[in-house]
Tab-separated table of C-alpha atoms in Angstrom:
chain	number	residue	atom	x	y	z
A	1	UNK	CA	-35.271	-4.729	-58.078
A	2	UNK	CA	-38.014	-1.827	-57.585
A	3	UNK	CA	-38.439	-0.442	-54.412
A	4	UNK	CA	-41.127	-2.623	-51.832
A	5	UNK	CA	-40.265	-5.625	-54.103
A	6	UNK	CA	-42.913	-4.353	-56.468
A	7	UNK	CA	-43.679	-5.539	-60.469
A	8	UNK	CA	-43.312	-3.168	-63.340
A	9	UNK	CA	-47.653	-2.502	-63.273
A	10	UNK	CA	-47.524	-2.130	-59.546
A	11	UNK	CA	-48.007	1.039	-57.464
A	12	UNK	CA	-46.049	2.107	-54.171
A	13	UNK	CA	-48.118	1.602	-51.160
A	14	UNK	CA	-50.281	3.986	-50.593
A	15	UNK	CA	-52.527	5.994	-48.325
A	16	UNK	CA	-54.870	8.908	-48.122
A	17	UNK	CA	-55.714	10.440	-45.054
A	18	UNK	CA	-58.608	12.692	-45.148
A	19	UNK	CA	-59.086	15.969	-42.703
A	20	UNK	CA	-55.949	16.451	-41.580
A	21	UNK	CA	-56.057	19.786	-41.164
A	22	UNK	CA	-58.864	21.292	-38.689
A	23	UNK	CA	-59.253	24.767	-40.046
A	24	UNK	CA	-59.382	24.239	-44.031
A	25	UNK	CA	-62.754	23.722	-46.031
A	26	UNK	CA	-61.088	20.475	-47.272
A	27	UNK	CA	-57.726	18.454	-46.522
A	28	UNK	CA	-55.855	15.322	-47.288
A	29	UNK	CA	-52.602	13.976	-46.824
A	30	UNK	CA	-51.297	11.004	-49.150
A	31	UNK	CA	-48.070	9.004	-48.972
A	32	UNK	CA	-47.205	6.904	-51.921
A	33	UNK	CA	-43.869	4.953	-50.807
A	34	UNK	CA	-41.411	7.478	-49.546
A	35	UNK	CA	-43.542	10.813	-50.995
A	36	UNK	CA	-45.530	12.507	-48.650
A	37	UNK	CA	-47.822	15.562	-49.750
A	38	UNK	CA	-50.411	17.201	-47.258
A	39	UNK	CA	-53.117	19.010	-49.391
A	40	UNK	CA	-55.271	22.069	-47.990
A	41	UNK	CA	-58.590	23.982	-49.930
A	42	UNK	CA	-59.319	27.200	-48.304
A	43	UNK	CA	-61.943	29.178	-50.497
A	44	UNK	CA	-62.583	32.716	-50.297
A	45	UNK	CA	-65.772	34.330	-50.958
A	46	UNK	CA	-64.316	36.596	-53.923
A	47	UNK	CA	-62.458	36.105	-57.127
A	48	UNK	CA	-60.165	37.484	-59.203
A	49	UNK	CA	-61.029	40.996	-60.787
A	50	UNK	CA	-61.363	40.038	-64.671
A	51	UNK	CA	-64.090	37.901	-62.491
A	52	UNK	CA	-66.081	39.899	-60.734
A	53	UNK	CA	-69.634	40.199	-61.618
A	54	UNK	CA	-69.704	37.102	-64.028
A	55	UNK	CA	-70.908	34.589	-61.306
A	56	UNK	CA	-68.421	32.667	-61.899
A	57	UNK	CA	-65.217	30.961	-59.525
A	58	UNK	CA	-62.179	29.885	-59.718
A	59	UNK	CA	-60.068	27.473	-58.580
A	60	UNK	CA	-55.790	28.230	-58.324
A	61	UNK	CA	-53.191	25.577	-56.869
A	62	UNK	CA	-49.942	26.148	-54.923
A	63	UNK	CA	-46.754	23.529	-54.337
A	64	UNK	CA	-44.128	23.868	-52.089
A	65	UNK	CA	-41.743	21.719	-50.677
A	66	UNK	CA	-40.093	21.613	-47.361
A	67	UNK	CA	-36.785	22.403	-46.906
A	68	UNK	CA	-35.751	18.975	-45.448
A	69	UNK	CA	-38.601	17.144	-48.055
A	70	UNK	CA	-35.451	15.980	-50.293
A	71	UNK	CA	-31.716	14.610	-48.983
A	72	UNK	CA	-30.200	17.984	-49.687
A	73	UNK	CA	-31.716	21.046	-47.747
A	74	UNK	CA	-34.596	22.679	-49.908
A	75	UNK	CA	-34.153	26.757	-49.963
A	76	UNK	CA	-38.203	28.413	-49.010
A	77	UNK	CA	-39.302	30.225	-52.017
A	78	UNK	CA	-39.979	32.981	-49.397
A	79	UNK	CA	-36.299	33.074	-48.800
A	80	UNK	CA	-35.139	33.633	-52.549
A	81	UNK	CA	-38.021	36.178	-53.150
A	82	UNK	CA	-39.935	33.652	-55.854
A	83	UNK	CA	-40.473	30.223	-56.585
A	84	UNK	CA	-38.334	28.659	-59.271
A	85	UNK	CA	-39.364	27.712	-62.493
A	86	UNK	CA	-40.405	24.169	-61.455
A	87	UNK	CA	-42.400	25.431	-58.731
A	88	UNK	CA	-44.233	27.145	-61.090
A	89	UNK	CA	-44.551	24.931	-63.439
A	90	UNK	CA	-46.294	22.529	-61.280
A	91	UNK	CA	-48.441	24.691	-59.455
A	92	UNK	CA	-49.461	25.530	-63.202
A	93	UNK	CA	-50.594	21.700	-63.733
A	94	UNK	CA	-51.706	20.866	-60.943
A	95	UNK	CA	-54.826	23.938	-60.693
A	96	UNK	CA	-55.108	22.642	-64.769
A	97	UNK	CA	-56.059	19.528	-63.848
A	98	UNK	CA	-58.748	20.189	-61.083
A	99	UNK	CA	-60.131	23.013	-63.196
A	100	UNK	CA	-60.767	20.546	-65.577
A	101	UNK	CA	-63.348	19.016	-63.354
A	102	UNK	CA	-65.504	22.129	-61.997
A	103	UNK	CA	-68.034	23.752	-62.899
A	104	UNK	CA	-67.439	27.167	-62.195
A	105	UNK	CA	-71.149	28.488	-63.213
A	106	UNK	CA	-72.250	26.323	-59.913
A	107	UNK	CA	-68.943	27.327	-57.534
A	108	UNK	CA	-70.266	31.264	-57.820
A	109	UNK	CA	-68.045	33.881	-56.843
A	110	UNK	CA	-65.810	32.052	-54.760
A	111	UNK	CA	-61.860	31.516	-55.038
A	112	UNK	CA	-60.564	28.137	-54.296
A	113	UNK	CA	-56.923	27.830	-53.135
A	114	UNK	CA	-55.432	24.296	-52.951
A	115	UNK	CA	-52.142	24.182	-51.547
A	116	UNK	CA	-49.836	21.492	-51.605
A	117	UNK	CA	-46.982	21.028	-49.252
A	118	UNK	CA	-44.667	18.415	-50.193
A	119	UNK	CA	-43.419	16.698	-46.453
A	120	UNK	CA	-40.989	14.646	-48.196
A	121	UNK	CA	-40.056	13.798	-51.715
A	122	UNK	CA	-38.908	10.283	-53.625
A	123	UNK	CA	-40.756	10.976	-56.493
A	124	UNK	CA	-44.292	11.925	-58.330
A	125	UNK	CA	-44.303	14.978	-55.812
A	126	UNK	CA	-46.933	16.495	-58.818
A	127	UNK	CA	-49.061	13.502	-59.670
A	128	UNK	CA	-49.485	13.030	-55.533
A	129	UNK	CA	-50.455	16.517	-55.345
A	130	UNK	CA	-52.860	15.860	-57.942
A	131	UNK	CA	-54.348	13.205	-56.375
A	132	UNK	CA	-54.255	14.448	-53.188
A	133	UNK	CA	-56.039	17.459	-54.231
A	134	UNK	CA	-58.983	16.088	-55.794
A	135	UNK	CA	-59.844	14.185	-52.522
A	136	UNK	CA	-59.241	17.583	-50.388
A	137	UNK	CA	-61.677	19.399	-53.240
A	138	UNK	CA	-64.555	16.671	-52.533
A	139	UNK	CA	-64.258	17.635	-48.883
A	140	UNK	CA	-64.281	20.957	-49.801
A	141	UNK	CA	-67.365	21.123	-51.329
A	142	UNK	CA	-69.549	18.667	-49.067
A	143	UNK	CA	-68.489	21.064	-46.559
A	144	UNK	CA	-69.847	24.159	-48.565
A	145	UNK	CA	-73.189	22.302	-49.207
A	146	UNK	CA	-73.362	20.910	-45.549
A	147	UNK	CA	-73.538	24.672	-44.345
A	148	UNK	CA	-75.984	25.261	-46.812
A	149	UNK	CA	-73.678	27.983	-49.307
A	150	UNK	CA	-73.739	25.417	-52.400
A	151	UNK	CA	-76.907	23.798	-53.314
A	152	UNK	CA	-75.039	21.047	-54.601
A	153	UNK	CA	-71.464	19.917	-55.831
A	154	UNK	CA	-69.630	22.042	-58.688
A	155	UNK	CA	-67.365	19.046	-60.159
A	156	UNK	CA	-68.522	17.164	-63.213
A	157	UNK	CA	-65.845	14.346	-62.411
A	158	UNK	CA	-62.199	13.449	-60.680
A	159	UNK	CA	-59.124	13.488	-61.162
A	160	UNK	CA	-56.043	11.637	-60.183
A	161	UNK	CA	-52.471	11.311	-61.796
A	162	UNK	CA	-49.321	8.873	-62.196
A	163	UNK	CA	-46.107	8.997	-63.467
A	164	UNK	CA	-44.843	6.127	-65.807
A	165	UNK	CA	-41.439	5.391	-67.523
A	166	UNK	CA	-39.281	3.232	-69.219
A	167	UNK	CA	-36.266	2.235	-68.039
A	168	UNK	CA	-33.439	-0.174	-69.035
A	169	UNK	CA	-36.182	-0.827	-71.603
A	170	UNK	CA	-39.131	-1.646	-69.385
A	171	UNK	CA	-42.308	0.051	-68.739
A	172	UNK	CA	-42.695	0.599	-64.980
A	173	UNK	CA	-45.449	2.555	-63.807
A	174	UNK	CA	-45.162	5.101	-60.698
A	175	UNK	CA	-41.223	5.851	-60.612
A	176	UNK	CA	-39.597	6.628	-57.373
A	177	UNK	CA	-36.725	9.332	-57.850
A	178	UNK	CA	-34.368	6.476	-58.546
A	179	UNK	CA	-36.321	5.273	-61.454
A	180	UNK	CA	-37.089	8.553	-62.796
A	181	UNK	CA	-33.571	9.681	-62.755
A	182	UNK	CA	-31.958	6.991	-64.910
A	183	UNK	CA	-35.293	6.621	-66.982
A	184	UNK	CA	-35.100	6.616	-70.738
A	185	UNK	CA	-38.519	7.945	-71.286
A	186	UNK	CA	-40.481	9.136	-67.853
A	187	UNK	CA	-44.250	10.544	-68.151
A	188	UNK	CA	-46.980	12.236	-65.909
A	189	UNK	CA	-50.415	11.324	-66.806
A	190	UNK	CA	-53.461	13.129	-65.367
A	191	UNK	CA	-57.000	10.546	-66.019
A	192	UNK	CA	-60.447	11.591	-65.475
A	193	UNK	CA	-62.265	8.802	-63.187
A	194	UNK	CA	-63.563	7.908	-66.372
A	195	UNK	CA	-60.396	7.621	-68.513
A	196	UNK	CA	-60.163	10.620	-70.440
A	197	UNK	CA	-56.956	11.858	-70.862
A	198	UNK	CA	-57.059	15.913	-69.245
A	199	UNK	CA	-52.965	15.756	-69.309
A	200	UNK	CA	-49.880	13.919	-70.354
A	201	UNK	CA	-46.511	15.129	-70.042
A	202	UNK	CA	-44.089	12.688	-71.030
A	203	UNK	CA	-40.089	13.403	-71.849
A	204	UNK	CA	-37.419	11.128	-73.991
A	205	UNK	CA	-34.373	11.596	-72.751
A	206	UNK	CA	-32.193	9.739	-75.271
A	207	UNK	CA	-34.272	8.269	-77.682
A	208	UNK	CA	-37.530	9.252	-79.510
A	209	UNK	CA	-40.424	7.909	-77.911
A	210	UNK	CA	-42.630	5.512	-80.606
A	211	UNK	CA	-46.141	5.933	-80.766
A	212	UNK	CA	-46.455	2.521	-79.291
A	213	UNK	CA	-44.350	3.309	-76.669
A	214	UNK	CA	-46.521	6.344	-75.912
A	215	UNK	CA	-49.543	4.270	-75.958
A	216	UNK	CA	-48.265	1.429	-73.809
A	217	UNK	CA	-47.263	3.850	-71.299
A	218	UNK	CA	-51.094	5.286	-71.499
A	219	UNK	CA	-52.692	1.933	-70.995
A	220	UNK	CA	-50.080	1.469	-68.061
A	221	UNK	CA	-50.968	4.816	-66.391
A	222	UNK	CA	-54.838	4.124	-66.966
A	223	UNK	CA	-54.496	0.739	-64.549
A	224	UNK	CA	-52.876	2.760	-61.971
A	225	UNK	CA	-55.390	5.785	-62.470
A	226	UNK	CA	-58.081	2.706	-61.804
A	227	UNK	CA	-56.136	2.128	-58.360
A	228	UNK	CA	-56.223	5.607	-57.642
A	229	UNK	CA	-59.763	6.591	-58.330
A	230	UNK	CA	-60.833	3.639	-55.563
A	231	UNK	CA	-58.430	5.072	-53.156
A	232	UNK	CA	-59.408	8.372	-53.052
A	233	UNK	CA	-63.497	7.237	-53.101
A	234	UNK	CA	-62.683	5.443	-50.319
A	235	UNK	CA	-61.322	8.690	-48.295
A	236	UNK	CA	-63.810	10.683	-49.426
A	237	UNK	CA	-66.147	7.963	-47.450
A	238	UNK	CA	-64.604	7.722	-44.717
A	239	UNK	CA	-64.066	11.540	-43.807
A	240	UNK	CA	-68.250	11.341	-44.831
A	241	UNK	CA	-69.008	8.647	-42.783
């Protein structure tokens, strides 16, 4: 039995709430089941110094999560000195995967920082983010053109993400933590709105994953990338009126 009686193709319930947060450029909160990441874009009118002078942007991702986001107590990176090596990792993917959809040429010489705050955790924290992010980008940018500073959007496309896995032999696409800790084979797949693959990271934990495995768990991700892409449209419209 999945969690909210669901099938093996089905999605948690899900929800994207645009401008929650009154003083970034762009913001978005989504909650997929149990998971709840809030997503800020602040830019800055400067970039980094290998940079300067090109006319060219940038766009850099952070993930945190909250000390009380999991069942055991979460230590701040601020309190050990530096995030840990997952932290980083993520943060990693997830600015990969929006950077994969800007054109930096038309952001100019501005930084964008997305930050991602996980609120609470049961799973897919990163492909959330993800997600999440792309919608608090959009927002981001129609602001900046709104007030006139960009004469017109700097992405060439969207983004969204979803985990996938096989367990007890089944393909079951977006795991909660339960799933994804028992699963024989999990995967995070970041989709263009289009369907081209920008990112898959997928892990076998005891046995090989088959090429038809691999590609079965691609065609699974791609219906819930589908799902996804409508979702965060729709919050984009909504915060746009």
């Amino acid at each position: 039995m999945r969690s909210f009686d669901r099938g093996p193709l089905d999605l948690r319930p899900l929800t994207i709430t645009p401008g929650v947060s009154r003083h970034a450029e762009g913001s978005a909160e989504l909650r997929i089941g149990h998971t709840w990441v809030r997503v800020t874009c602040s830019i800055e009118e400067r970039v980094p110094p290998h940079l300067l002078g090109k006319g060219s942007g940038w766009v850099t991702a952070e993930y945190g999560m909250l000390p009380a986001s999991t069942g055991e107590r979460k230590q701040r990176d601020s309190t050990r000195g530096r995030p840990d090596g997952r932290t980083v990792e993520i943060q990693r993917l997830i600015g990969r995967s929006l950077r994969g959809v800007v054109d930096f040429a038309l952001l100019g010489e501005r930084t964008v920082y997305v930050d991602c705050d996980v609120l609470q955790a049961d799973g897919g924290t990163r492909c959330a983010s993800i997600t999440g992010g792309m919608v608090a980008l959009q927002l981001a940018f129609l602001r900046l053109i709104s007030e006139g500073a960009l004469a017109r959007s700097p992405l060439t496309g969207t983004v969204a993400a979803v985990s996938c896995g096989i367990v007890d032999g089944v393909p079951l696409l977006d795991l909660d933590y339960r799933e994804d800790s028992s699963a024989e084979v999990d995967a995070n797949v970041v989709m263009t709105g289009e369907g081209g693959l920008v990112e898959v990271q997928a892990t076998a934990e005891r046995t090989p994953l088959s090429r038809a495995h691999l590609d079965d768990l691609l065609a699974l991700a791609a219906g819930g990338i589908v799902s996804l892409r409508t979702l965060q449209g729709t919050a984009v419209s909504a915060a746009t009126g």
